[in-house]
């Protein structure tokens, strides 16, 4: 909602005159997200102004393009979606409009169109935009080209008088291009599309999260200053707020923004203020920001936690803003003061809608290092990744990793998050609990190291498969990981790929081949393609591994295939395991 609240303007400028001349605040947005929470849960409070700039353009059409590749799992995606929601709350949707596009990519079917989802075309419906953002769930690879393509397409219906902008967030490097296949000119395709959009007058902002390729994203952006580095997800809200302020011209300088919150029923969460330079006075219940310039879409946010157990409250008690009108405005240099009343309503002590019918779906992958052979007295490390692919929350996943105490001894274990821990060490197994796995491909990984006992007979095989259980509101479940086989040898060795068996090795074009592979996760979807002698990728099909993690299919070589050596490739969509087998066309 947009609240038209108490408006006190030095000099007596009324609302109609403010909208006509620009440079004067006419209303304020105040939102609590989520607006219904349990006592003790954090609440985001987003507060922003609406003002008409003094010079055109007066409104903006913006496409939010968000990376949903697998590496965004967990905190990165959660923070990205929260920051994007803050961005939407900063817009004046009586004038502005936004669209939402999420991109990833399977990279195997040669169709780039399904590597991104347009979740909302240009809209001024705040609820629909927030819902579109919150619906994003992680997937696989990174097709930046298609994200730009669909994001740009949503802007074709924007009014020519609006500023046109696209905000791209990614944490990775492009690995799928316009052809929809892995490894086929992904970066150059994305750069070409970006140039096309910029030539259409679209200003492109890029945000590089974590280890994203900064130089590449600077080239995607309209200018180097339109690239923002976010070393961790914590910087994303501030970055989105900065971009929102830069969309249109400033309305003032030397601004002070004072937010008074309900410190009787809520406590501020330290470090949550955006921008981060906001000064908190908990005793007075205020946060004060100083801005050298005041944007027409200026926004701030902060988090609070309820001190009470029930009730409905306006968290924002009052918002006071003082600034000097910008030199581009007709009343340039005039000092203006504004005060806005309560808002950002939150209901405390009411639970969210029940989800007890929605199950989780956990899978666990396992890899070994070294993965082919390990020498006596050397260390072998088993890395597991537990992923919740269901729509319900997995409240607790327990992984049991077996070992043979006559062959190896436990060394140590490390985990990707502090909710995971070794809950029990038995004579021949290690039990690990992961903590909660949220829906939407949330995952946790860990590495358990063993040392092969000296004197172990060479040729001994370590066949390792983890079992696991999980609990959820629908009764929980259980399963097994893929099986990893490593042989004790005189020297440790690792190979880059697992082996596919293709028989016969050599045949004529049009003949059939049998393809077999092992070591995948039970029931895992496995995508197959073959590489031609001219280094082209040709899709075959996607099959599901059986309950033992095996795949088997008959492949008919296309009539007319050129003679030469070919490589059949199988990729596990859950385990990320790649297996390769060679065959020959006579």
PDB file of N, CA and C in Angstrom, residues 82-146:
ATOM      1  N   UNK A  82      15.011 -11.240  -1.063  1.00  0.00           N
ATOM      2  CA  UNK A  82      14.660 -10.200  -0.101  1.00  0.00           C
ATOM      3  C   UNK A  82      15.075  -8.827  -0.616  1.00  0.00           C
ATOM      4  N   UNK A  83      16.274  -8.752  -1.201  1.00  0.00           N
ATOM      5  CA  UNK A  83      16.763  -7.476  -1.728  1.00  0.00           C
ATOM      6  C   UNK A  83      15.938  -7.022  -2.929  1.00  0.00           C
ATOM      7  N   UNK A  84      15.560  -7.953  -3.795  1.00  0.00           N
ATOM      8  CA  UNK A  84      14.729  -7.597  -4.949  1.00  0.00           C
ATOM      9  C   UNK A  84      13.358  -7.110  -4.501  1.00  0.00           C
ATOM     10  N   UNK A  85      12.816  -7.690  -3.427  1.00  0.00           N
ATOM     11  CA  UNK A  85      11.535  -7.234  -2.881  1.00  0.00           C
ATOM     12  C   UNK A  85      11.665  -5.813  -2.336  1.00  0.00           C
ATOM     13  N   UNK A  86      12.780  -5.520  -1.670  1.00  0.00           N
ATOM     14  CA  UNK A  86      13.046  -4.164  -1.205  1.00  0.00           C
ATOM     15  C   UNK A  86      13.071  -3.195  -2.377  1.00  0.00           C
ATOM     16  N   UNK A  87      13.694  -3.616  -3.477  1.00  0.00           N
ATOM     17  CA  UNK A  87      13.750  -2.779  -4.681  1.00  0.00           C
ATOM     18  C   UNK A  87      12.337  -2.446  -5.164  1.00  0.00           C
ATOM     19  N   UNK A  88      11.474  -3.463  -5.236  1.00  0.00           N
ATOM     20  CA  UNK A  88      10.098  -3.238  -5.677  1.00  0.00           C
ATOM     21  C   UNK A  88       9.377  -2.296  -4.724  1.00  0.00           C
ATOM     22  N   UNK A  89       9.602  -2.450  -3.420  1.00  0.00           N
ATOM     23  CA  UNK A  89       8.959  -1.579  -2.437  1.00  0.00           C
ATOM     24  C   UNK A  89       9.415  -0.136  -2.582  1.00  0.00           C
ATOM     25  N   UNK A  90      10.597   0.083  -3.170  1.00  0.00           N
ATOM     26  CA  UNK A  90      11.118   1.429  -3.349  1.00  0.00           C
ATOM     27  C   UNK A  90      10.465   2.136  -4.538  1.00  0.00           C
ATOM     28  N   UNK A  91       9.902   1.392  -5.474  1.00  0.00           N
ATOM     29  CA  UNK A  91       9.303   1.997  -6.665  1.00  0.00           C
ATOM     30  C   UNK A  91       7.999   2.714  -6.334  1.00  0.00           C
ATOM     31  N   UNK A  92       7.720   3.755  -7.090  1.00  0.00           N
ATOM     32  CA  UNK A  92       6.422   4.434  -7.029  1.00  0.00           C
ATOM     33  C   UNK A  92       5.553   3.811  -8.114  1.00  0.00           C
ATOM     34  N   UNK A  93       4.770   2.813  -7.745  1.00  0.00           N
ATOM     35  CA  UNK A  93       4.034   2.045  -8.750  1.00  0.00           C
ATOM     36  C   UNK A  93       2.773   2.754  -9.244  1.00  0.00           C
ATOM     37  N   UNK A  94       2.568   4.001  -8.832  1.00  0.00           N
ATOM     38  CA  UNK A  94       1.575   4.813  -9.523  1.00  0.00           C
ATOM     39  C   UNK A  94       2.156   5.359 -10.818  1.00  0.00           C
ATOM     40  N   UNK A  95       3.496   5.336 -10.913  1.00  0.00           N
ATOM     41  CA  UNK A  95       4.179   5.818 -12.116  1.00  0.00           C
ATOM     42  C   UNK A  95       5.089   4.744 -12.719  1.00  0.00           C
ATOM     43  N   UNK A  96       5.812   4.019 -11.847  1.00  0.00           N
ATOM     44  CA  UNK A  96       6.801   3.048 -12.309  1.00  0.00           C
ATOM     45  C   UNK A  96       6.156   1.702 -12.597  1.00  0.00           C
ATOM     46  N   UNK A  97       6.925   0.802 -13.215  1.00  0.00           N
ATOM     47  CA  UNK A  97       6.486  -0.562 -13.467  1.00  0.00           C
ATOM     48  C   UNK A  97       7.712  -1.463 -13.496  1.00  0.00           C
ATOM     49  N   UNK A  98       7.506  -2.746 -13.226  1.00  0.00           N
ATOM     50  CA  UNK A  98       8.628  -3.687 -13.164  1.00  0.00           C
ATOM     51  C   UNK A  98       8.197  -5.042 -13.699  1.00  0.00           C
ATOM     52  N   UNK A  99       9.186  -5.814 -14.143  1.00  0.00           N
ATOM     53  CA  UNK A  99       8.977  -7.202 -14.552  1.00  0.00           C
ATOM     54  C   UNK A  99       9.984  -8.068 -13.809  1.00  0.00           C
ATOM     55  N   UNK A 100       9.747  -9.383 -13.791  1.00  0.00           N
ATOM     56  CA  UNK A 100      10.617 -10.319 -13.069  1.00  0.00           C
ATOM     57  C   UNK A 100      10.949 -11.492 -13.979  1.00  0.00           C
ATOM     58  N   UNK A 101      12.249 -11.767 -14.159  1.00  0.00           N
ATOM     59  CA  UNK A 101      12.726 -12.895 -14.950  1.00  0.00           C
ATOM     60  C   UNK A 101      13.759 -13.655 -14.126  1.00  0.00           C
ATOM     61  N   UNK A 102      13.663 -14.976 -14.084  1.00  0.00           N
ATOM     62  CA  UNK A 102      14.655 -15.819 -13.404  1.00  0.00           C
ATOM     63  C   UNK A 102      15.292 -16.738 -14.440  1.00  0.00           C
ATOM     64  N   UNK A 103      16.613 -16.931 -14.365  1.00  0.00           N
ATOM     65  CA  UNK A 103      17.291 -17.745 -15.377  1.00  0.00           C
ATOM     66  C   UNK A 103      18.209 -18.770 -14.740  1.00  0.00           C
ATOM     67  N   UNK A 104      18.372 -19.892 -15.440  1.00  0.00           N
ATOM     68  CA  UNK A 104      19.328 -20.934 -15.075  1.00  0.00           C
ATOM     69  C   UNK A 104      19.738 -21.595 -16.383  1.00  0.00           C
ATOM     70  N   UNK A 105      19.284 -22.864 -16.611  1.00  0.00           N
ATOM     71  CA  UNK A 105      19.525 -23.527 -17.889  1.00  0.00           C
ATOM     72  C   UNK A 105      19.932 -24.966 -17.721  1.00  0.00           C
ATOM     73  N   UNK A 106      19.318 -25.866 -18.544  1.00  0.00           N
ATOM     74  CA  UNK A 106      19.730 -27.262 -18.483  1.00  0.00           C
ATOM     75  C   UNK A 106      20.934 -27.534 -19.385  1.00  0.00           C
ATOM     76  N   UNK A 107      21.037 -26.827 -20.504  1.00  0.00           N
ATOM     77  CA  UNK A 107      22.228 -26.923 -21.329  1.00  0.00           C
ATOM     78  C   UNK A 107      22.363 -28.162 -22.168  1.00  0.00           C
ATOM     79  N   UNK A 108      21.272 -28.948 -22.317  1.00  0.00           N
ATOM     80  CA  UNK A 108      21.408 -30.208 -23.035  1.00  0.00           C
ATOM     81  C   UNK A 108      20.411 -30.379 -24.177  1.00  0.00           C
ATOM     82  N   UNK A 109      19.358 -29.563 -24.193  1.00  0.00           N
ATOM     83  CA  UNK A 109      18.299 -29.817 -25.172  1.00  0.00           C
ATOM     84  C   UNK A 109      18.361 -28.893 -26.379  1.00  0.00           C
ATOM     85  N   UNK A 110      19.329 -27.976 -26.422  1.00  0.00           N
ATOM     86  CA  UNK A 110      19.441 -27.088 -27.566  1.00  0.00           C
ATOM     87  C   UNK A 110      18.335 -26.050 -27.635  1.00  0.00           C
ATOM     88  N   UNK A 111      17.600 -25.848 -26.548  1.00  0.00           N
ATOM     89  CA  UNK A 111      16.503 -24.885 -26.517  1.00  0.00           C
ATOM     90  C   UNK A 111      16.775 -23.905 -25.387  1.00  0.00           C
ATOM     91  N   UNK A 112      17.189 -22.673 -25.747  1.00  0.00           N
ATOM     92  CA  UNK A 112      17.518 -21.702 -24.711  1.00  0.00           C
ATOM     93  C   UNK A 112      16.282 -21.049 -24.114  1.00  0.00           C
ATOM     94  N   UNK A 113      15.148 -21.103 -24.813  1.00  0.00           N
ATOM     95  CA  UNK A 113      13.947 -20.405 -24.343  1.00  0.00           C
ATOM     96  C   UNK A 113      13.480 -20.906 -22.989  1.00  0.00           C
ATOM     97  N   UNK A 114      13.683 -22.217 -22.713  1.00  0.00           N
ATOM     98  CA  UNK A 114      13.254 -22.738 -21.413  1.00  0.00           C
ATOM     99  C   UNK A 114      14.347 -22.643 -20.352  1.00  0.00           C
ATOM    100  N   UNK A 115      15.424 -21.898 -20.651  1.00  0.00           N
ATOM    101  CA  UNK A 115      16.474 -21.673 -19.663  1.00  0.00           C
ATOM    102  C   UNK A 115      16.187 -20.457 -18.788  1.00  0.00           C
ATOM    103  N   UNK A 116      15.099 -19.746 -19.073  1.00  0.00           N
ATOM    104  CA  UNK A 116      14.683 -18.615 -18.243  1.00  0.00           C
ATOM    105  C   UNK A 116      13.165 -18.613 -18.151  1.00  0.00           C
ATOM    106  N   UNK A 117      12.654 -18.022 -17.070  1.00  0.00           N
ATOM    107  CA  UNK A 117      11.210 -17.929 -16.852  1.00  0.00           C
ATOM    108  C   UNK A 117      10.833 -16.471 -16.656  1.00  0.00           C
ATOM    109  N   UNK A 118       9.918 -15.988 -17.480  1.00  0.00           N
ATOM    110  CA  UNK A 118       9.344 -14.661 -17.260  1.00  0.00           C
ATOM    111  C   UNK A 118       8.202 -14.830 -16.266  1.00  0.00           C
ATOM    112  N   UNK A 119       8.465 -14.487 -15.018  1.00  0.00           N
ATOM    113  CA  UNK A 119       7.508 -14.716 -13.939  1.00  0.00           C
ATOM    114  C   UNK A 119       6.486 -13.595 -13.836  1.00  0.00           C
ATOM    115  N   UNK A 120       6.837 -12.428 -14.344  1.00  0.00           N
ATOM    116  CA  UNK A 120       5.891 -11.311 -14.407  1.00  0.00           C
ATOM    117  C   UNK A 120       6.317 -10.384 -15.523  1.00  0.00           C
ATOM    118  N   UNK A 121       5.407 -10.089 -16.441  1.00  0.00           N
ATOM    119  CA  UNK A 121       5.643  -9.018 -17.393  1.00  0.00           C
ATOM    120  C   UNK A 121       5.511  -7.691 -16.667  1.00  0.00           C
ATOM    121  N   UNK A 122       5.755  -6.587 -17.367  1.00  0.00           N
ATOM    122  CA  UNK A 122       5.692  -5.284 -16.722  1.00  0.00           C
ATOM    123  C   UNK A 122       4.377  -5.118 -15.977  1.00  0.00           C
ATOM    124  N   UNK A 123       4.474  -4.734 -14.714  1.00  0.00           N
ATOM    125  CA  UNK A 123       3.286  -4.652 -13.866  1.00  0.00           C
ATOM    126  C   UNK A 123       3.440  -3.514 -12.868  1.00  0.00           C
ATOM    127  N   UNK A 124       2.307  -2.954 -12.456  1.00  0.00           N
ATOM    128  CA  UNK A 124       2.274  -1.976 -11.377  1.00  0.00           C
ATOM    129  C   UNK A 124       1.567  -2.543 -10.150  1.00  0.00           C
ATOM    130  N   UNK A 125       1.381  -3.865 -10.156  1.00  0.00           N
ATOM    131  CA  UNK A 125       0.741  -4.559  -9.040  1.00  0.00           C
ATOM    132  C   UNK A 125       1.831  -5.056  -8.091  1.00  0.00           C
ATOM    133  N   UNK A 126       1.980  -4.373  -6.967  1.00  0.00           N
ATOM    134  CA  UNK A 126       3.068  -4.694  -6.040  1.00  0.00           C
ATOM    135  C   UNK A 126       2.968  -6.135  -5.529  1.00  0.00           C
ATOM    136  N   UNK A 127       1.756  -6.547  -5.195  1.00  0.00           N
ATOM    137  CA  UNK A 127       1.581  -7.901  -4.685  1.00  0.00           C
ATOM    138  C   UNK A 127       1.984  -8.957  -5.691  1.00  0.00           C
ATOM    139  N   UNK A 128       1.636  -8.750  -6.958  1.00  0.00           N
ATOM    140  CA  UNK A 128       1.999  -9.716  -7.997  1.00  0.00           C
ATOM    141  C   UNK A 128       3.503  -9.774  -8.198  1.00  0.00           C
ATOM    142  N   UNK A 129       4.161  -8.629  -8.141  1.00  0.00           N
ATOM    143  CA  UNK A 129       5.616  -8.600  -8.323  1.00  0.00           C
ATOM    144  C   UNK A 129       6.325  -9.290  -7.151  1.00  0.00           C
ATOM    145  N   UNK A 130       5.879  -9.015  -5.919  1.00  0.00           N
ATOM    146  CA  UNK A 130       6.492  -9.664  -4.759  1.00  0.00           C
ATOM    147  C   UNK A 130       6.261 -11.170  -4.820  1.00  0.00           C
ATOM    148  N   UNK A 131       5.073 -11.585  -5.237  1.00  0.00           N
ATOM    149  CA  UNK A 131       4.773 -13.011  -5.352  1.00  0.00           C
ATOM    150  C   UNK A 131       5.649 -13.671  -6.404  1.00  0.00           C
ATOM    151  N   UNK A 132       5.868 -12.993  -7.534  1.00  0.00           N
ATOM    152  CA  UNK A 132       6.728 -13.543  -8.589  1.00  0.00           C
ATOM    153  C   UNK A 132       8.152 -13.730  -8.082  1.00  0.00           C
ATOM    154  N   UNK A 133       8.658 -12.755  -7.352  1.00  0.00           N
ATOM    155  CA  UNK A 133      10.016 -12.855  -6.811  1.00  0.00           C
ATOM    156  C   UNK A 133      10.119 -14.011  -5.820  1.00  0.00           C
ATOM    157  N   UNK A 134       9.150 -14.117  -4.924  1.00  0.00           N
ATOM    158  CA  UNK A 134       9.214 -15.145  -3.878  1.00  0.00           C
ATOM    159  C   UNK A 134       9.042 -16.555  -4.432  1.00  0.00           C
ATOM    160  N   UNK A 135       8.548 -16.691  -5.668  1.00  0.00           N
ATOM    161  CA  UNK A 135       8.329 -18.017  -6.247  1.00  0.00           C
ATOM    162  C   UNK A 135       9.592 -18.622  -6.854  1.00  0.00           C
ATOM    163  N   UNK A 136      10.679 -17.857  -6.931  1.00  0.00           N
ATOM    164  CA  UNK A 136      11.896 -18.326  -7.604  1.00  0.00           C
ATOM    165  C   UNK A 136      12.554 -19.445  -6.799  1.00  0.00           C
ATOM    166  N   UNK A 137      12.878 -20.548  -7.478  1.00  0.00           N
ATOM    167  CA  UNK A 137      13.591 -21.665  -6.868  1.00  0.00           C
ATOM    168  C   UNK A 137      14.791 -22.026  -7.734  1.00  0.00           C
ATOM    169  N   UNK A 138      15.857 -22.536  -7.105  1.00  0.00           N
ATOM    170  CA  UNK A 138      17.093 -22.801  -7.839  1.00  0.00           C
ATOM    171  C   UNK A 138      16.927 -23.971  -8.798  1.00  0.00           C
ATOM    172  N   UNK A 139      17.762 -23.941  -9.843  1.00  0.00           N
ATOM    173  CA  UNK A 139      17.728 -24.978 -10.866  1.00  0.00           C
ATOM    174  C   UNK A 139      19.156 -25.406 -11.168  1.00  0.00           C
ATOM    175  N   UNK A 140      19.615 -25.265 -12.418  1.00  0.00           N
ATOM    176  CA  UNK A 140      20.916 -25.830 -12.756  1.00  0.00           C
ATOM    177  C   UNK A 140      21.942 -24.782 -13.187  1.00  0.00           C
ATOM    178  N   UNK A 141      22.197 -24.675 -14.507  1.00  0.00           N
ATOM    179  CA  UNK A 141      23.336 -23.924 -15.020  1.00  0.00           C
ATOM    180  C   UNK A 141      23.040 -22.429 -15.163  1.00  0.00           C
ATOM    181  N   UNK A 142      23.835 -21.735 -15.993  1.00  0.00           N
ATOM    182  CA  UNK A 142      23.776 -20.271 -16.040  1.00  0.00           C
ATOM    183  C   UNK A 142      23.715 -19.780 -17.480  1.00  0.00           C
ATOM    184  N   UNK A 143      22.519 -19.475 -17.962  1.00  0.00           N
ATOM    185  CA  UNK A 143      22.334 -18.936 -19.312  1.00  0.00           C
ATOM    186  C   UNK A 143      22.021 -17.448 -19.195  1.00  0.00           C
ATOM    187  N   UNK A 144      23.069 -16.633 -19.091  1.00  0.00           N
ATOM    188  CA  UNK A 144      22.892 -15.190 -18.941  1.00  0.00           C
ATOM    189  C   UNK A 144      22.288 -14.604 -20.209  1.00  0.00           C
ATOM    190  N   UNK A 145      22.654 -15.163 -21.358  1.00  0.00           N
ATOM    191  CA  UNK A 145      22.067 -14.688 -22.621  1.00  0.00           C
ATOM    192  C   UNK A 145      20.546 -14.704 -22.553  1.00  0.00           C
ATOM    193  N   UNK A 146      19.972 -15.836 -22.143  1.00  0.00           N
ATOM    194  CA  UNK A 146      18.516 -15.945 -22.157  1.00  0.00           C
ATOM    195  C   UNK A 146      17.879 -15.077 -21.073  1.00  0.00           C
TER     196      UNK A 146
END
